[in-house]
Coordinates of C-alpha atoms (C1' of nucleotides) in Angstrom, one line a residue:
Chain X
M205 CA -95.2 -31.6 -17.1
A206 CA -95.5 -30.6 -20.7
N207 CA -98.2 -30.7 -22.8
E208 CA -100.8 -28.1 -20.4
K209 CA -101.9 -25.9 -23.3
K210 CA -106.1 -26.6 -23.4
M211 CA -106.8 -24.4 -27.0
D212 CA -106.0 -28.1 -28.4
R213 CA -108.4 -29.2 -26.1
A214 CA -110.8 -27.0 -27.0
I215 CA -110.4 -27.3 -31.2
L216 CA -110.8 -30.9 -30.6
G217 CA -113.8 -30.1 -28.3
F218 CA -115.4 -28.1 -31.3
L219 CA -114.8 -30.6 -33.9
N220 CA -116.3 -33.4 -32.1
H221 CA -119.4 -31.6 -32.8
E222 CA -119.0 -31.1 -36.5
P223 CA -116.1 -30.8 -38.9
M224 CA -115.2 -26.5 -39.1
T225 CA -112.5 -24.7 -40.4
G226 CA -109.7 -22.8 -38.5
Y227 CA -111.9 -19.4 -39.2
D228 CA -114.9 -20.9 -38.0
I229 CA -113.1 -21.8 -35.0
K230 CA -112.2 -18.6 -33.9
K231 CA -116.1 -17.4 -35.0
R232 CA -117.2 -20.0 -32.7
I233 CA -115.0 -19.1 -29.7
D234 CA -115.6 -15.6 -30.0
T235 CA -118.9 -16.1 -29.4
T236 CA -119.5 -19.0 -27.5
L237 CA -116.7 -19.3 -25.8
H238 CA -115.6 -15.8 -24.9
L239 CA -116.8 -15.6 -21.4
F240 CA -114.6 -17.9 -20.0
W241 CA -111.9 -19.0 -22.9
G242 CA -110.2 -16.9 -25.4
G243 CA -108.2 -17.7 -28.7
S244 CA -106.5 -16.0 -31.3
Y245 CA -105.6 -17.0 -35.2
G246 CA -102.3 -17.7 -34.1
S247 CA -103.0 -20.0 -31.7
I248 CA -105.4 -21.1 -33.7
Y249 CA -103.6 -22.1 -36.7
T250 CA -100.8 -22.9 -35.2
T251 CA -102.8 -26.0 -32.9
L252 CA -104.3 -27.1 -36.1
S253 CA -100.9 -28.2 -37.5
T254 CA -99.8 -29.3 -34.4
L255 CA -102.6 -31.5 -34.3
E256 CA -102.8 -32.4 -38.0
N257 CA -99.5 -33.4 -37.2
D258 CA -100.2 -35.9 -33.8
G259 CA -102.8 -37.6 -36.3
Y260 CA -105.6 -35.9 -33.9
V261 CA -107.8 -34.0 -36.8
T262 CA -107.5 -34.5 -40.9
K263 CA -108.0 -32.0 -43.3
K264 CA -109.9 -31.6 -46.3
A265 CA -110.1 -28.6 -49.0
T266 CA -113.1 -27.7 -49.3
S267 CA -113.8 -25.4 -52.1
D268 CA -117.7 -23.8 -50.9
N269 CA -118.7 -22.7 -53.8
K270 CA -115.8 -20.0 -55.4
R271 CA -114.1 -19.2 -51.7
E272 CA -111.3 -22.0 -50.6
K273 CA -111.5 -23.2 -47.6
I274 CA -109.6 -26.0 -45.3
T275 CA -112.2 -27.6 -43.1
Y276 CA -110.8 -30.0 -40.0
Y277 CA -112.6 -33.1 -39.2
I278 CA -111.3 -34.9 -35.9
T279 CA -109.9 -38.9 -35.8
E280 CA -110.8 -41.7 -33.4
S281 CA -107.6 -41.2 -32.1
G282 CA -108.5 -37.2 -31.4
R283 CA -111.4 -38.2 -30.2
S284 CA -109.9 -40.2 -27.6
Y285 CA -107.7 -38.1 -27.1
L286 CA -110.6 -35.4 -25.7
Q287 CA -112.6 -37.6 -24.2
T288 CA -109.6 -38.4 -21.5
W289 CA -109.4 -35.0 -21.0
L290 CA -112.4 -34.9 -20.3
L291 CA -112.8 -37.3 -17.9
D292 CA -109.9 -35.7 -15.8
M293 CA -111.8 -34.1 -13.1
S294 CA -109.2 -31.7 -12.4
A295 CA -109.2 -28.4 -14.0
K296 CA -107.0 -25.3 -13.3
D297 CA -109.4 -22.2 -14.0
E298 CA -106.4 -19.0 -14.0
L299 CA -107.8 -14.9 -13.7
R300 CA -106.3 -12.6 -14.7
Y301 CA -108.7 -9.3 -13.6
E302 CA -106.4 -5.5 -14.4
T303 CA -109.3 -4.6 -13.4
L304 CA -109.4 -5.8 -9.2
L305 CA -104.9 -5.3 -9.5
K306 CA -105.8 -2.2 -10.3
L307 CA -108.4 -1.6 -7.1
F308 CA -106.0 -3.0 -5.2
F309 CA -103.3 -0.8 -5.5
S310 CA -104.9 2.5 -6.3
G311 CA -105.9 2.9 -2.3
T312 CA -103.0 6.2 -2.4
L313 CA -105.0 8.3 -6.1
G314 CA -108.5 8.9 -3.8
K315 CA -111.6 7.8 -3.9
D316 CA -112.7 9.7 -7.1
L317 CA -110.6 7.5 -9.0
T318 CA -111.8 4.1 -7.4
L319 CA -115.5 5.3 -7.9
K320 CA -114.3 5.7 -11.4
R321 CA -113.2 2.8 -12.2
I322 CA -116.0 0.9 -10.2
E323 CA -118.0 2.6 -12.9
A324 CA -116.0 2.1 -15.9
F325 CA -116.3 -2.1 -15.1
E326 CA -120.0 -1.3 -14.3
M327 CA -120.8 0.2 -17.9
K328 CA -118.8 -2.6 -19.5
I329 CA -120.3 -6.0 -17.7
K330 CA -123.6 -4.2 -18.1
S331 CA -123.0 -3.5 -21.8
E332 CA -122.1 -7.6 -22.0
L333 CA -124.9 -8.6 -19.8
P334 CA -127.7 -8.4 -22.0
M335 CA -126.6 -10.8 -24.9
I336 CA -125.5 -14.0 -22.3
E337 CA -128.7 -13.7 -20.7
F338 CA -130.3 -13.7 -25.2
S339 CA -128.4 -16.3 -25.6
V340 CA -129.8 -18.5 -21.7
S341 CA -133.0 -18.2 -23.1
Q342 CA -132.1 -18.6 -26.4
L343 CA -130.8 -21.7 -25.0
E344 CA -133.9 -22.8 -23.0
Q345 CA -136.4 -22.7 -25.3
L346 CA -134.7 -25.6 -27.8
E347 CA -135.8 -28.3 -26.2
G348 CA -133.2 -30.8 -25.2
N349 CA -132.6 -33.0 -28.3
D350 CA -129.4 -31.9 -28.7
P351 CA -127.3 -33.6 -25.1
D352 CA -124.7 -30.4 -25.6
H353 CA -126.9 -28.4 -24.8
L354 CA -128.0 -28.6 -21.4
N355 CA -124.3 -28.0 -21.0
F356 CA -124.3 -24.7 -23.2
L357 CA -127.4 -23.5 -20.7
L358 CA -125.5 -24.5 -17.5
T359 CA -122.7 -22.3 -18.6
A360 CA -124.7 -19.3 -20.0
K361 CA -126.3 -19.5 -16.8
F362 CA -122.5 -19.3 -14.8
G363 CA -122.3 -16.2 -16.7
V364 CA -125.3 -14.8 -16.2
E365 CA -124.7 -15.3 -12.9
T366 CA -121.3 -14.4 -12.0
Y367 CA -122.4 -10.9 -14.4
H368 CA -125.5 -10.3 -11.3
A369 CA -123.0 -10.7 -8.9
Y370 CA -120.6 -8.2 -10.7
L371 CA -122.9 -6.0 -10.7
R372 CA -124.3 -5.9 -7.1
W373 CA -120.8 -5.7 -5.8
C374 CA -120.0 -2.4 -7.8
E375 CA -123.3 -1.4 -5.6
G376 CA -121.8 -2.7 -2.3
A377 CA -118.5 -0.8 -3.5
K378 CA -120.2 2.8 -5.0
E379 CA -122.0 3.1 -1.5
L380 CA -119.4 2.3 1.0
L381 CA -117.4 4.8 -0.8
N382 CA -119.6 7.1 -1.0
S383 CA -120.3 6.4 3.1
Y384 CA -116.7 7.7 3.8
A385 CA -116.2 11.4 3.9
D386 CA -113.7 12.4 1.7
Chain K
M18 CA -97.8 -2.3 -28.6
A19 CA -94.9 -4.3 -26.4
N20 CA -95.6 -4.1 -22.6
E21 CA -98.5 -5.6 -22.3
K22 CA -97.0 -7.9 -19.0
K23 CA -98.6 -6.4 -15.8
M24 CA -95.8 -8.4 -13.3
D25 CA -94.2 -5.3 -13.0
R26 CA -96.8 -3.2 -12.3
A27 CA -98.3 -6.0 -9.3
I28 CA -94.6 -6.3 -8.4
L29 CA -94.0 -2.0 -8.1
G30 CA -97.7 -2.0 -6.6
F31 CA -96.4 -3.9 -3.7
L32 CA -93.2 -1.7 -3.8
N33 CA -94.8 1.8 -3.6
H34 CA -96.4 0.5 0.2
E35 CA -93.2 -0.8 1.6
P36 CA -89.4 -2.0 0.1
M37 CA -89.4 -6.2 0.2
T38 CA -88.0 -8.8 -1.2
G39 CA -88.6 -11.3 -4.3
Y40 CA -89.7 -13.6 -1.7
D41 CA -91.8 -11.9 0.1
I42 CA -93.3 -10.2 -3.0
K43 CA -94.8 -14.0 -3.9
K44 CA -95.7 -14.8 -0.8
R45 CA -97.9 -11.7 -0.8
I46 CA -99.0 -12.2 -4.1
D47 CA -100.1 -15.7 -2.7
T48 CA -102.2 -14.2 0.1
T49 CA -103.6 -11.4 -1.2
L50 CA -104.1 -11.2 -4.9
H51 CA -104.4 -15.4 -5.4
L52 CA -108.4 -14.3 -5.8
F53 CA -107.3 -12.8 -9.8
W54 CA -104.2 -12.5 -10.6
G55 CA -100.2 -15.0 -9.9
G56 CA -97.3 -15.5 -10.1
S57 CA -94.2 -17.7 -9.7
Y58 CA -90.9 -17.1 -8.5
G59 CA -89.2 -17.5 -12.2
S60 CA -91.1 -14.6 -12.9
I61 CA -90.7 -12.4 -10.2
Y62 CA -87.0 -12.2 -9.8
T63 CA -86.6 -12.1 -13.3
T64 CA -89.0 -8.9 -13.8
L65 CA -87.1 -7.8 -10.6
S66 CA -84.4 -7.0 -12.6
T67 CA -85.9 -6.0 -16.0
L68 CA -86.6 -3.3 -13.5
E69 CA -83.9 -2.9 -11.3
N70 CA -82.3 -2.2 -15.0
D71 CA -84.7 0.0 -16.2
G72 CA -84.7 2.2 -13.1
Y73 CA -88.1 1.8 -11.3
V74 CA -86.4 0.1 -8.5
T75 CA -83.0 0.0 -6.6
K76 CA -81.9 -3.1 -4.4
K77 CA -79.9 -3.6 -1.2
A78 CA -78.3 -6.7 0.3
T79 CA -79.8 -6.9 3.7
S80 CA -78.5 -8.9 6.0
D81 CA -81.4 -9.5 8.5
N82 CA -79.8 -11.2 11.5
K83 CA -78.1 -14.2 10.5
R84 CA -79.8 -14.4 6.5
E85 CA -78.8 -13.1 3.5
K86 CA -81.7 -10.4 1.3
I87 CA -81.8 -8.5 -1.5
T88 CA -84.4 -5.9 -0.5
Y89 CA -86.0 -3.8 -3.4
Y90 CA -86.9 -0.5 -3.3
I91 CA -89.1 1.8 -5.4
T92 CA -87.5 4.8 -7.7
E93 CA -89.1 8.5 -8.2
S94 CA -89.2 7.1 -11.3
G95 CA -91.2 3.1 -10.4
R96 CA -93.8 6.0 -8.6
S97 CA -94.2 7.7 -12.3
Y98 CA -94.4 4.5 -14.1
L99 CA -96.9 2.9 -11.9
Q100 CA -99.2 6.0 -11.3
T101 CA -99.3 6.4 -15.0
W102 CA -100.9 2.9 -15.2
L103 CA -103.2 3.5 -12.4
L104 CA -104.7 6.8 -13.7
D105 CA -105.4 4.8 -17.1
M106 CA -108.8 3.7 -17.0
S107 CA -108.7 1.1 -19.5
A108 CA -108.1 -2.7 -18.0
K109 CA -108.3 -6.1 -19.5
D110 CA -109.6 -9.5 -17.9
E111 CA -108.5 -12.4 -18.7
L112 CA -110.7 -16.2 -17.7
R113 CA -109.0 -19.4 -18.2
Y114 CA -111.7 -21.1 -16.1
E115 CA -110.9 -25.1 -17.8
T116 CA -113.1 -26.2 -15.4
L117 CA -116.0 -24.4 -17.6
L118 CA -114.9 -25.4 -21.0
K119 CA -114.8 -29.4 -20.0
L120 CA -118.4 -28.5 -18.8
F121 CA -118.9 -26.6 -22.3
F122 CA -117.7 -30.2 -23.9
S123 CA -119.2 -32.4 -21.7
G124 CA -122.8 -32.8 -22.9
T125 CA -122.5 -36.4 -25.2
L126 CA -120.9 -37.5 -21.5
G127 CA -123.8 -37.8 -19.7
K128 CA -125.2 -35.9 -17.3
D129 CA -123.5 -38.3 -13.9
L130 CA -120.0 -36.5 -15.3
T131 CA -121.5 -33.5 -15.7
L132 CA -122.6 -33.5 -12.4
K133 CA -119.6 -34.5 -10.5
R134 CA -117.7 -31.9 -12.4
I135 CA -119.8 -29.0 -10.3
E136 CA -119.3 -30.7 -7.6
A137 CA -116.1 -31.2 -7.2
F138 CA -116.4 -27.1 -8.8
E139 CA -118.1 -26.7 -5.8
M140 CA -116.2 -28.0 -2.7
K141 CA -112.9 -26.6 -4.1
I142 CA -115.4 -23.3 -3.4
K143 CA -116.8 -23.9 -0.8
S144 CA -113.0 -24.7 1.1
E145 CA -111.6 -21.6 -0.4
L146 CA -114.2 -19.5 0.9
P147 CA -114.3 -19.1 5.0
M148 CA -110.3 -17.8 4.4
I149 CA -111.9 -14.7 1.7
E150 CA -114.5 -14.1 4.5
F151 CA -112.4 -13.8 7.1
S152 CA -109.7 -12.0 5.0
V153 CA -113.2 -9.8 4.8
S154 CA -113.8 -9.1 8.4
Q155 CA -110.3 -8.3 9.2
L156 CA -110.3 -5.3 6.6
E157 CA -113.6 -4.5 7.8
Q158 CA -112.6 -3.8 11.6
L159 CA -109.7 -1.7 10.9
E160 CA -110.7 1.5 11.0
G161 CA -108.9 3.5 7.3
N162 CA -106.2 4.9 8.4
D163 CA -104.5 3.2 5.5
P164 CA -105.9 5.0 2.6
D165 CA -105.6 1.7 1.0
H166 CA -107.0 -0.6 3.5
L167 CA -110.4 0.4 1.7
N168 CA -109.6 -0.7 -1.7
F169 CA -107.9 -3.8 0.0
L170 CA -111.2 -4.4 1.5
L171 CA -113.3 -3.9 -2.0
T172 CA -111.2 -6.7 -3.6
A173 CA -111.8 -9.0 -0.7
K174 CA -115.8 -8.2 -1.1
F175 CA -115.5 -9.0 -4.7
G176 CA -114.2 -12.3 -4.1
V177 CA -116.8 -12.9 -1.6
E178 CA -119.5 -11.8 -3.8
T179 CA -118.2 -13.5 -6.8
Y180 CA -118.1 -17.0 -4.8
H181 CA -120.7 -16.9 -2.9
A182 CA -122.2 -16.6 -7.5
Y183 CA -120.9 -19.6 -8.2
L184 CA -122.6 -21.2 -5.0
R185 CA -126.0 -20.9 -6.2
W186 CA -124.7 -21.4 -9.6
C187 CA -123.7 -25.0 -8.7
E188 CA -127.4 -25.3 -6.6
G189 CA -129.2 -24.5 -9.6
A190 CA -127.0 -26.7 -12.3
K191 CA -127.5 -29.4 -10.0
E192 CA -131.1 -29.1 -9.7
L193 CA -131.4 -28.4 -13.8
L194 CA -129.8 -31.7 -14.0
N195 CA -132.0 -33.7 -11.5
S196 CA -134.8 -32.0 -12.9
Y197 CA -133.8 -34.5 -16.0
A198 CA -135.4 -38.3 -16.1
D199 CA -131.9 -40.3 -17.6
Chain V
dT154 C1' -114.1 2.0 -56.7
dG155 C1' -113.8 1.5 -51.8
dG156 C1' -114.0 -0.8 -47.6
dC157 C1' -115.3 -5.1 -44.9
dT158 C1' -115.6 -9.5 -44.3
dC159 C1' -113.8 -14.0 -44.9
dA160 C1' -110.4 -16.6 -44.9
dT161 C1' -105.6 -18.3 -43.6
dG162 C1' -100.6 -18.3 -42.6
dT163 C1' -95.9 -16.9 -40.3
dA164 C1' -92.3 -14.1 -38.1
dA165 C1' -91.1 -12.2 -33.9
dT166 C1' -91.4 -11.8 -29.7
dC167 C1' -93.3 -11.7 -25.3
dT168 C1' -94.6 -13.8 -21.1
dG169 C1' -94.7 -16.6 -18.1
dT170 C1' -93.9 -21.4 -16.5
dT171 C1' -91.7 -26.0 -14.6
dA172 C1' -88.3 -27.9 -13.3
dC173 C1' -83.2 -27.5 -11.5
dA174 C1' -80.1 -25.7 -8.3
dT175 C1' -78.4 -23.9 -4.6
dG176 C1' -77.6 -23.4 0.4
dA177 C1' -78.4 -21.3 5.1
dT178 C1' -82.1 -21.7 8.9
dT179 C1' -85.2 -22.5 12.6
dC180 C1' -88.2 -26.3 13.5
dT181 C1' -90.1 -30.6 16.0
Chain N
dA77 C1' -80.9 -35.4 12.7
dG78 C1' -84.6 -34.4 9.2
dA79 C1' -88.0 -31.7 7.3
dA80 C1' -89.7 -27.9 6.2
dT81 C1' -89.5 -22.9 5.3
dC82 C1' -86.9 -19.4 4.2
dA83 C1' -84.3 -17.1 0.1
dT84 C1' -81.9 -17.0 -4.8
dG85 C1' -81.9 -17.8 -9.0
dT86 C1' -81.5 -19.9 -13.9
dA87 C1' -82.2 -22.7 -18.1
dA88 C1' -85.5 -24.9 -21.0
dC89 C1' -89.7 -24.9 -23.1
dA90 C1' -94.4 -23.5 -23.3
dG91 C1' -97.7 -21.3 -24.5
dA92 C1' -99.8 -17.9 -26.9
dT93 C1' -100.2 -12.5 -29.0
dT94 C1' -99.1 -8.6 -31.8
dA95 C1' -98.3 -7.1 -36.4
dC96 C1' -97.3 -8.5 -40.9
dA97 C1' -98.3 -10.4 -45.5
dT98 C1' -101.4 -12.1 -48.3
dG99 C1' -105.6 -12.2 -51.4
dA100 C1' -110.4 -13.0 -52.4
dG101 C1' -114.9 -11.9 -52.4
dC102 C1' -119.1 -9.0 -51.2
dC103 C1' -121.9 -4.7 -50.2
dA104 C1' -122.9 0.0 -50.7

DNA sequence: TGGCTCATGTAATCTGTTACATGATTCT
DNA sequence: AGAATCATGTAACAGATTACATGAGCCA
């Protein structure tokens, strides 16, 4: 019970790799985890404070040239906390697809609306797919010096595989809808 | 701003179809939406109270034989609130895959652990897939009297498509891992 | 000079979970 | 008789978002 939040682990996961500022962490989450994770500044900065109080990170004010920054470093205690979580095989995957929820309840509103929604979803997926495919190709070119690259690649491939599945579903869904006479 | 929660819409979506009790709604969510939505009793009963205060639902104590029940009915106002949401094409899909998050950060812990995690995920998916495939086949047999059936079928097919993608990814991931020498 | 991004943080509030509490009925 | 399920609800708290607040540096 109690500690079910995982923002702290996500942050420690990044800090385990290299020291970062809160701002960096936010950007990194948005670029590398956005397919399956999210986090706002509000949660990141407050979580960093908590982690510091718990002794899992330490901070240093680093004035990079002229700009003031606060860089966070993981401690040994933080590493072992992270590792305990990583060694635990259980995982709770939570999905909240508002798209699917609306689709589920839209039957009585007609096929046109359903079609429109599927097309909107399809467009969003198609617009995001190239970026994910690009990061896969980038990661494939890096030869595995860094033991993390392989795992980054695996998660990126997960994105590609699921996005392709979404598009196949869109195709099938449109066909099915069109096969019904109005 | 403010009203971003969607539990209320999910509930109204069901009540739009037929009057139900809170307990019924919980079960219905667990069986029909569990692939892309969730909700606890705590959220359902409190949301029902809020919906009643807002005039979107009314309740009646119906003593079904001997058991006391409270059945909720959607109002006209509730229908129009639901419809406004359904007609809005925007949708926020939020995913929190703890599996992927752990995978992403586990690179330094070795391939064995990564393999174990993928296998655990694969087993979970394989155990759930038959149920989804069964509901697709059930829905395909119902000829479209009810205009909702088609949309139920589409969401169920979404589940099948994504689950198959997960399994393909598992296969590819295992191969990739094994292709690397320890 | 004005707008954008960098950078950090807080307060209010929302949304939902978990655990608890209660008690009846049905099944075995 | 005992266990499981039906059925409703509340209180405490967890976890995160949004909006606000502030200010500096960079680019055009």
